[in-house]
mmCIF file of C-alpha atoms in Angstrom:
data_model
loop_
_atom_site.group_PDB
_atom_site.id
_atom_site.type_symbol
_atom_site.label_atom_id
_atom_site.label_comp_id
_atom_site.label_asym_id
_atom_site.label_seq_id
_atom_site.Cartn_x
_atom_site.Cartn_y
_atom_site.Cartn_z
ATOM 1 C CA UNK A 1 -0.505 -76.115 4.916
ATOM 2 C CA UNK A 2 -1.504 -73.493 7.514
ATOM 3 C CA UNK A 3 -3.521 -70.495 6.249
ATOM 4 C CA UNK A 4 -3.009 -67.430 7.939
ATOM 5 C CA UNK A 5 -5.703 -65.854 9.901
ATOM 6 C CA UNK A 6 -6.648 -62.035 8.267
ATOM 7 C CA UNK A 7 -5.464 -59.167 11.039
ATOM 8 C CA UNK A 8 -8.678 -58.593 13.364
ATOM 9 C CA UNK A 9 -10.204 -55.605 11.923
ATOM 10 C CA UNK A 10 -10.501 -52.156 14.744
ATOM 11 C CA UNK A 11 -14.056 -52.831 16.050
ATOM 12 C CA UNK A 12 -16.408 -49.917 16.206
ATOM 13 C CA UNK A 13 -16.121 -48.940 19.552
ATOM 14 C CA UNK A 14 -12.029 -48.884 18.707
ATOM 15 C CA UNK A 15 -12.798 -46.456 15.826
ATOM 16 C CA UNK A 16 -14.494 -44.482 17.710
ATOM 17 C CA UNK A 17 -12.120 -44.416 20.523
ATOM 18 C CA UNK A 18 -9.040 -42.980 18.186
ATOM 19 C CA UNK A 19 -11.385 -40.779 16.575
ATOM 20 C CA UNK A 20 -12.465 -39.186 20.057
ATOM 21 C CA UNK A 21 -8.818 -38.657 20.906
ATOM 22 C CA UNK A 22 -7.866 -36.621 17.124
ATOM 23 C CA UNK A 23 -10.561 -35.066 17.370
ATOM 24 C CA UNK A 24 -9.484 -33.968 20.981
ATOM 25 C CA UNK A 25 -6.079 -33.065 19.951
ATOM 26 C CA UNK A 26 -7.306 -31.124 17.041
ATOM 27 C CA UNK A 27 -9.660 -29.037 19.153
ATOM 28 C CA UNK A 28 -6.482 -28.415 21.860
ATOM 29 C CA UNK A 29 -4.076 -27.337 18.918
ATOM 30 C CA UNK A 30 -7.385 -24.865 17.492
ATOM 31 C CA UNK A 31 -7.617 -23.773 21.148
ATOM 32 C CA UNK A 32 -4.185 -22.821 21.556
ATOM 33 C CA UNK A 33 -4.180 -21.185 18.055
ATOM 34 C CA UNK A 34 -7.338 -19.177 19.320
ATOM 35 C CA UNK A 35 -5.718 -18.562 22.347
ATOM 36 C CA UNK A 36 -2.346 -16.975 20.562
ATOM 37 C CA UNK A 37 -4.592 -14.742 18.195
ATOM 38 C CA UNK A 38 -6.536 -13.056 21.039
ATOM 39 C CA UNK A 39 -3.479 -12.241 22.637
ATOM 40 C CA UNK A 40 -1.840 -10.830 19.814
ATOM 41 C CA UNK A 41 -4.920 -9.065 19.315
ATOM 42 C CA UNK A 42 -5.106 -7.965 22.860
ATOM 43 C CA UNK A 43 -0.759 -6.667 22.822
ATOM 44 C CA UNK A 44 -2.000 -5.065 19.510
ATOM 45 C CA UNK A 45 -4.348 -2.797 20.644
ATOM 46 C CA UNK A 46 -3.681 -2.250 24.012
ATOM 47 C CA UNK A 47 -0.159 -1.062 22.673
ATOM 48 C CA UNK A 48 -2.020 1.654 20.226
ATOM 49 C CA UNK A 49 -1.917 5.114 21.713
ATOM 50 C CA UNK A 50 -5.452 6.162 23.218
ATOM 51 C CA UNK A 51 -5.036 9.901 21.825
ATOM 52 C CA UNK A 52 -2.385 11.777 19.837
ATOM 53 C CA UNK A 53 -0.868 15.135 20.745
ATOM 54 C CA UNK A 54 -2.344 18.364 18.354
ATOM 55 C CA UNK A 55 -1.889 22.177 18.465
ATOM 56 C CA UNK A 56 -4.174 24.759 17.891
ATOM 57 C CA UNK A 57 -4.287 24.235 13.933
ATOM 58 C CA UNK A 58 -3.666 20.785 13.842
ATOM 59 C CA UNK A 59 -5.478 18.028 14.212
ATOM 60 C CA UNK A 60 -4.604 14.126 13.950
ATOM 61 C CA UNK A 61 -6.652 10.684 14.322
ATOM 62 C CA UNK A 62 -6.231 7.475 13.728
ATOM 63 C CA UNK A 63 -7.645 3.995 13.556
ATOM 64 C CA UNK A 64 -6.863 0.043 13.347
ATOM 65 C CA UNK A 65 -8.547 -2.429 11.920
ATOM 66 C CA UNK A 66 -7.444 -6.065 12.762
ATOM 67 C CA UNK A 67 -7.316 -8.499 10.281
ATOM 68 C CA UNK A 68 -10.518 -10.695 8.677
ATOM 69 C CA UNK A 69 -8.513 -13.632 9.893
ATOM 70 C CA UNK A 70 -7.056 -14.096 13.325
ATOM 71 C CA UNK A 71 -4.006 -15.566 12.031
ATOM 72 C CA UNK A 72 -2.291 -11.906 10.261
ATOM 73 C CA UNK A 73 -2.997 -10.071 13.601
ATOM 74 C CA UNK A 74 -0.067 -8.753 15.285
ATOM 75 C CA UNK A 75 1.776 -6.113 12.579
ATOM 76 C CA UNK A 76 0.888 -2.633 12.366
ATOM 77 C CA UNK A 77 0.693 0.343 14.348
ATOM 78 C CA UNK A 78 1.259 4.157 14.846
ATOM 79 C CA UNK A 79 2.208 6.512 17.164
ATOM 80 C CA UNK A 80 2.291 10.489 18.070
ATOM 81 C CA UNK A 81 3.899 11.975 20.796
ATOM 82 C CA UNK A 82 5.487 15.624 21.938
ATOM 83 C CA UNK A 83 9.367 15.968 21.892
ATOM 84 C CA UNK A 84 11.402 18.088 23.987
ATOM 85 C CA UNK A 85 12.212 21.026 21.553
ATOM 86 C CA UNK A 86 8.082 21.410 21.245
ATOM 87 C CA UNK A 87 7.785 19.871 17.607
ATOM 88 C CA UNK A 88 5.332 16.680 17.239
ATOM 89 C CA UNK A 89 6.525 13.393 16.518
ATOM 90 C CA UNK A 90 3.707 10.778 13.932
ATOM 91 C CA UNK A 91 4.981 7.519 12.762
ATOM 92 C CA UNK A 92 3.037 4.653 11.382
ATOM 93 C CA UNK A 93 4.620 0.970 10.783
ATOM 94 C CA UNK A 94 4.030 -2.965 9.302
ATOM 95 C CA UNK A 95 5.966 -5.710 11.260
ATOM 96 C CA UNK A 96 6.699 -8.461 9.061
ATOM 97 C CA UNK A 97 5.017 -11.791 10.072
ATOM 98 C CA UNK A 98 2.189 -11.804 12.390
ATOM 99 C CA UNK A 99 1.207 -13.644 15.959
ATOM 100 C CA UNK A 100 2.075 -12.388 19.101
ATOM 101 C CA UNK A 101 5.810 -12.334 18.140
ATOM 102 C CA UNK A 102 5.212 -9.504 15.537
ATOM 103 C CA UNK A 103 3.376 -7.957 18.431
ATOM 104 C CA UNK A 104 6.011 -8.099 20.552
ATOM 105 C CA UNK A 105 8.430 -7.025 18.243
ATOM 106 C CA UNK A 106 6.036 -4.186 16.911
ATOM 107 C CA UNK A 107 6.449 -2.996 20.905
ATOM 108 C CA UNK A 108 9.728 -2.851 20.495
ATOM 109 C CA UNK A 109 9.951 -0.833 17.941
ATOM 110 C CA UNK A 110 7.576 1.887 19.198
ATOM 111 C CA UNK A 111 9.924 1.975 22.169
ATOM 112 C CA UNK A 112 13.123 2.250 20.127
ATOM 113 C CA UNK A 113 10.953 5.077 18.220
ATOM 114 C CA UNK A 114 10.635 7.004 21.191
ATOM 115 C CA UNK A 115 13.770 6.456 23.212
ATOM 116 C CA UNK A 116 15.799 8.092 19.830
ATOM 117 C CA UNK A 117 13.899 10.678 19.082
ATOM 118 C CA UNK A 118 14.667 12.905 21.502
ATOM 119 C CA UNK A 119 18.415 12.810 20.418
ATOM 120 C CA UNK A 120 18.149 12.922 16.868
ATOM 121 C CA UNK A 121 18.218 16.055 14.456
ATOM 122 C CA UNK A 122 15.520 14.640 12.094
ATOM 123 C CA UNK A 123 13.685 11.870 11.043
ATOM 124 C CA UNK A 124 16.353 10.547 8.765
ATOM 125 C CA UNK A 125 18.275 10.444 11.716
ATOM 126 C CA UNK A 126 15.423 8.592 14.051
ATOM 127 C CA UNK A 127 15.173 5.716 11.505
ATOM 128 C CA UNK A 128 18.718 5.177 10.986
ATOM 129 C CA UNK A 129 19.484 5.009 14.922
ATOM 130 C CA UNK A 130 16.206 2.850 15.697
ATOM 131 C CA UNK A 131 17.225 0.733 12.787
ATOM 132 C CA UNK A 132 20.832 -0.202 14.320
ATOM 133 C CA UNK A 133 19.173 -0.306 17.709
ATOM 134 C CA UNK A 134 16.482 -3.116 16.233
ATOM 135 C CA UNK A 135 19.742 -5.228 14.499
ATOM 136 C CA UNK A 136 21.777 -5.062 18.065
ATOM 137 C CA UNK A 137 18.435 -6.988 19.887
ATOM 138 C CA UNK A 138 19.014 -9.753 17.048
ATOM 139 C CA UNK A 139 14.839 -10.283 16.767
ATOM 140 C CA UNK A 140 15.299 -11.964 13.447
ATOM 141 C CA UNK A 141 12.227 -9.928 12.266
ATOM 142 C CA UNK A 142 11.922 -6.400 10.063
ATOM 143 C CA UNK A 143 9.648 -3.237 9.692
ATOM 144 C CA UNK A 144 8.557 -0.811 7.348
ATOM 145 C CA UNK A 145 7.950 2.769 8.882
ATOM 146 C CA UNK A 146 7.671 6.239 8.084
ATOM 147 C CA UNK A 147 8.122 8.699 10.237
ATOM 148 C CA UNK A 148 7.079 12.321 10.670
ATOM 149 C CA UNK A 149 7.987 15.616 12.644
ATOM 150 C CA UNK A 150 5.838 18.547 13.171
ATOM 151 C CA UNK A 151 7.306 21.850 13.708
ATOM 152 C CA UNK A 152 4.585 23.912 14.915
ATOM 153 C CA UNK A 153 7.112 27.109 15.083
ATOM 154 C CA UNK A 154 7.946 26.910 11.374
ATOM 155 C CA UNK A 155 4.661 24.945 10.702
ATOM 156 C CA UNK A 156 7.399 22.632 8.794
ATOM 157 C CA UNK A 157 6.383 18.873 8.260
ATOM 158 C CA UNK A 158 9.601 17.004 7.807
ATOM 159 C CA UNK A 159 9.744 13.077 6.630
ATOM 160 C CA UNK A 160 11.503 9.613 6.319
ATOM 161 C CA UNK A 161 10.132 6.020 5.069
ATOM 162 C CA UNK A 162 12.322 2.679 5.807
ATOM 163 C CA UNK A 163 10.293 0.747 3.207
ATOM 164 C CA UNK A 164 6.972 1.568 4.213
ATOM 165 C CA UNK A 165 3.967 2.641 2.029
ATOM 166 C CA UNK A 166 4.011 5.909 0.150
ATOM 167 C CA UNK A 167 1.851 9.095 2.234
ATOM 168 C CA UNK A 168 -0.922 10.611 0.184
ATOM 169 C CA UNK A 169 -1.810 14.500 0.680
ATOM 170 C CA UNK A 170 -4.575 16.804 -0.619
ATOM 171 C CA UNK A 171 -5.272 20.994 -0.809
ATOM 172 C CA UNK A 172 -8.091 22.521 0.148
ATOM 173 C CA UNK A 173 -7.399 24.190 -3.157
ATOM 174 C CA UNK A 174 -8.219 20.999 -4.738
ATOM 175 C CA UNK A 175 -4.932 19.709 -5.686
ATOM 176 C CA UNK A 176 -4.091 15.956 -4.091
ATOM 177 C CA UNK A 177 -1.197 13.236 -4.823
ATOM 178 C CA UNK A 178 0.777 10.714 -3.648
ATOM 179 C CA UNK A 179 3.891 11.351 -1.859
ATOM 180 C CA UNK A 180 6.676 9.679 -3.550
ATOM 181 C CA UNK A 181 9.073 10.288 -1.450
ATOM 182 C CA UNK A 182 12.659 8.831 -1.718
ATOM 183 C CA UNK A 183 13.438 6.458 1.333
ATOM 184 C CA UNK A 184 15.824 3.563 3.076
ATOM 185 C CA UNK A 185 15.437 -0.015 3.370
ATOM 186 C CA UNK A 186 13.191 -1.442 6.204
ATOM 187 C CA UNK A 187 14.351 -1.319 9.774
ATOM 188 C CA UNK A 188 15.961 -4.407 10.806
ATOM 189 C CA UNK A 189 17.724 -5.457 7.935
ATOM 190 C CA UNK A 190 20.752 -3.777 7.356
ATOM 191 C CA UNK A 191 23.070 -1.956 9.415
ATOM 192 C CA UNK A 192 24.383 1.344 8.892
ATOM 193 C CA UNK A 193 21.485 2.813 6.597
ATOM 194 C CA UNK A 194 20.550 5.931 5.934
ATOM 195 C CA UNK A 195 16.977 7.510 5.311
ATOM 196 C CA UNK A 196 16.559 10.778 2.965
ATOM 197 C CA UNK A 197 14.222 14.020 4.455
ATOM 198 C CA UNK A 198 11.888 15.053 2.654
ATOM 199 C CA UNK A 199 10.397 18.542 3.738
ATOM 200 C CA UNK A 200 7.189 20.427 3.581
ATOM 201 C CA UNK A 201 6.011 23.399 4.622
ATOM 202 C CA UNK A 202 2.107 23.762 4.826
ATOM 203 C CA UNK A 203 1.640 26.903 2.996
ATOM 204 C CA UNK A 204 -2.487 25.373 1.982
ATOM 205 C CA UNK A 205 -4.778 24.256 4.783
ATOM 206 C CA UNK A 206 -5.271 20.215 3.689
ATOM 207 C CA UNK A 207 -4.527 16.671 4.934
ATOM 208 C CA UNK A 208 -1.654 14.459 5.240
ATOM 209 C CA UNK A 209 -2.698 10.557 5.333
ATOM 210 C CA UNK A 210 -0.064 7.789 6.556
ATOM 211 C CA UNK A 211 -1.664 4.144 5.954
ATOM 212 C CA UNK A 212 -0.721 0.688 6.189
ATOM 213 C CA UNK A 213 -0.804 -1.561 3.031
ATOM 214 C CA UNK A 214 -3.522 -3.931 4.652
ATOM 215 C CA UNK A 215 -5.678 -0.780 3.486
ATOM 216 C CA UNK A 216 -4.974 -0.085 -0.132
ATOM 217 C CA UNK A 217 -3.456 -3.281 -1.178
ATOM 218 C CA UNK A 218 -5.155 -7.392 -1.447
ATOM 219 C CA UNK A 219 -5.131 -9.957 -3.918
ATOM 220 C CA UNK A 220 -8.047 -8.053 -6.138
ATOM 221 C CA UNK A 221 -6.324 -4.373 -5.752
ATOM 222 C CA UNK A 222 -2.960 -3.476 -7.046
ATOM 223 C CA UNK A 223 -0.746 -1.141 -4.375
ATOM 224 C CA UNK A 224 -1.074 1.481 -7.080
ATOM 225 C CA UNK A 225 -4.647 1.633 -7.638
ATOM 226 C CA UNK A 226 -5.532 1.654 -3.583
ATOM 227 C CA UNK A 227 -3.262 4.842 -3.203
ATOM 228 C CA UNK A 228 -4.759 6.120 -6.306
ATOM 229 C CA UNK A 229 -8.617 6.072 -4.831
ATOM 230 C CA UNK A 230 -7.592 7.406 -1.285
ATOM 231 C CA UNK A 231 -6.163 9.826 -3.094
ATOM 232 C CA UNK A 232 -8.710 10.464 -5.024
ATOM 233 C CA UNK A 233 -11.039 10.743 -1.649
ATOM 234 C CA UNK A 234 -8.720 12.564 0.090
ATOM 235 C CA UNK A 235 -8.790 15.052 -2.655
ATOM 236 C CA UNK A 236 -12.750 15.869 -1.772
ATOM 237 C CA UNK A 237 -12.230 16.054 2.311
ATOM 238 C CA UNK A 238 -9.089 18.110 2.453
ATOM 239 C CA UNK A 239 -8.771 19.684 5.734
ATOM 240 C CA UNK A 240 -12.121 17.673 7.229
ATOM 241 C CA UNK A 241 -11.710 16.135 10.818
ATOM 242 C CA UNK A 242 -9.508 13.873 10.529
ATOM 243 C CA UNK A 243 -11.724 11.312 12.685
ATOM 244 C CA UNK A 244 -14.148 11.249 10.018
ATOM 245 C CA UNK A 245 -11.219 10.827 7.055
ATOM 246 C CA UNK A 246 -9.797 8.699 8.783
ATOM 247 C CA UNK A 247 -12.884 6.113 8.544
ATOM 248 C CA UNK A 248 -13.832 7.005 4.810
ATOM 249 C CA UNK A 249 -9.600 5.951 3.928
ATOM 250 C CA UNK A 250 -10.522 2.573 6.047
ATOM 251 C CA UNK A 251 -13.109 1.640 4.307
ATOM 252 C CA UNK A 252 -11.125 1.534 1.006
ATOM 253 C CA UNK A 253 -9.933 -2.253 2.221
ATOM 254 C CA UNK A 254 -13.429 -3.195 1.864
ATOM 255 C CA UNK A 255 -12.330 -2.871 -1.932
ATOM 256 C CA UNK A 256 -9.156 -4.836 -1.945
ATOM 257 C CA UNK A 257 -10.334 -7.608 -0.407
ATOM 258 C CA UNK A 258 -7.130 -7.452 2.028
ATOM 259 C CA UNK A 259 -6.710 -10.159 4.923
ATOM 260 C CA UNK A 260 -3.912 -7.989 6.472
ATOM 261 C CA UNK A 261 -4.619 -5.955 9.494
ATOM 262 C CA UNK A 262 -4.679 -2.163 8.806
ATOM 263 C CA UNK A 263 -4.065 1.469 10.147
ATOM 264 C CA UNK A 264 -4.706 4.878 8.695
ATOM 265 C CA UNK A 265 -3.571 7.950 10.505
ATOM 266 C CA UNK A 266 -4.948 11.565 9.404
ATOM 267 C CA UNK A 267 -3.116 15.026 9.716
ATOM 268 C CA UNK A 268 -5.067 17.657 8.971
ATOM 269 C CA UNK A 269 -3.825 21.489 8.990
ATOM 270 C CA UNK A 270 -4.453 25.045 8.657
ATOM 271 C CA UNK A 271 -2.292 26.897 6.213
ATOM 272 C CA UNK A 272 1.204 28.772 7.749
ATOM 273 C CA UNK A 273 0.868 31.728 8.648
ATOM 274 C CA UNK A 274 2.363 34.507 6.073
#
């Protein structure tokens, strides 16, 4: 009766061999990875505005932190820029998903922003034309956004959210809140929406915050309680350069423990004239 022979066992130098080669694949794929974050990283910021328009009276900042891990870069941004009719234009948005295709998209949006603008009545009206623009480029990806207008004629701050975090707001007569506003659905989802105005005229000198949620929310901090302390800190710089409030509000992610990239963007105003 024959006996069959064992299989011949890999030797070392075969072990080592297929070990060389995953461990050279592995290294590729982390390369590639690393490659794909940097640019993300690189179309984030280099998409960012490098200053925001003011008047006499008002004056806006902002800043972006990307995220603790490469892998969430790519979502949020902000924007200000002058429209025809002389009133400001401030908006501040989340891409869903992250990578160079949020990126991309996130561009994309920012251009919609702009292009519309001009031709709308309000910001209602932006969101609700940049959202059917976003559906007819079929990106398969959404946004959250709010977006504001600036009147500096009737020194009127006029709003609209598509989804997006809630504003927060203080007085240099010591009052402060979050702005629950009503709003719309994010852009990209659904077509034909509509996005409520909300309106305020800045009758106290103060501060008007717009923030990602990569800077009050994380898996330690609840969305509530991260509005509720910038809030709470906005409440004691009211009306401050908004350079310097703007850092103070981004270091509240230290607290949540976020992974999410982040942007904070600070309007702060003298009272209307009477």
């Amino acid at each position: 009766m024959l006996r069959r022979r064992p299989p011949r066992s890999a030797s070392a130098d075969d072990l080592l061999t297929t070990l060389g080669r995953l461990t050279a694949q592995a290294r590729e794929g982390a390369e590639l990875q690393q490659a794909r974050v940097e640019l993300a990283e690189a179309l984030q910021r280099e998409m960012l505005p490098a200053t925001l328009p003011e008047v006499p009276g008002l004056r806006v900042a902002a800043t972006y932190a990307p995220a603790r891990h490469g892998l969430d870069i790519g979502g949020d941004w902000y924007d200000g820029f002058p429209l025809p009719d002389g009133s400001l234009a401030y908006c501040i948005g989340d891409v869903q998903g992250h990578d160079v295709e949020a990126a991309a998209f996130m561009g994309q949006i920012r251009i919609g922003l702009r292009a519309v603008a001009p031709h709308a009545a309000d910001p209602g009206e932006v969101l609700s034309r940049a959202n059917d623009l976003l559906l007819s480029v079929a990106a398969g990806l959404f946004a959250t956004c709010t977006f504001l207008r600036f009147d500096p004629a009737t020194w009127e701050l006029s709003s609209a959210r598509a989804g997006h975090v809630p504003g927060v707001w203080a007085g240099t007569d010591g009052s402060y809140g979050v702005a629950e506003d009503p709003g719309g659905l994010p852009l990209g989802i659904a077509p034909g929406e509509t996005y409520p105005v909300t309106r305020r005229r800045l009758t106290t000198a103060g501060t008007f915050v717009l923030l990602t949620d990569g800077v009050v929310e994380g898996p330690s901090f609840a969305i509530e309680a991260g509005l509720a302390q910038v809030a709470r800190l906005i409440g004691t710089r009211a009306g401050e350069d908004p350079a310097e409030v703007a850092a103070e509000v981004m270091n509240t992610a230290e607290c949540t423990g976020h992974t999410d990239d982040a942007a904070v963007m600070v309007l702060s105003f003298d009272a209307a004239a009477q």
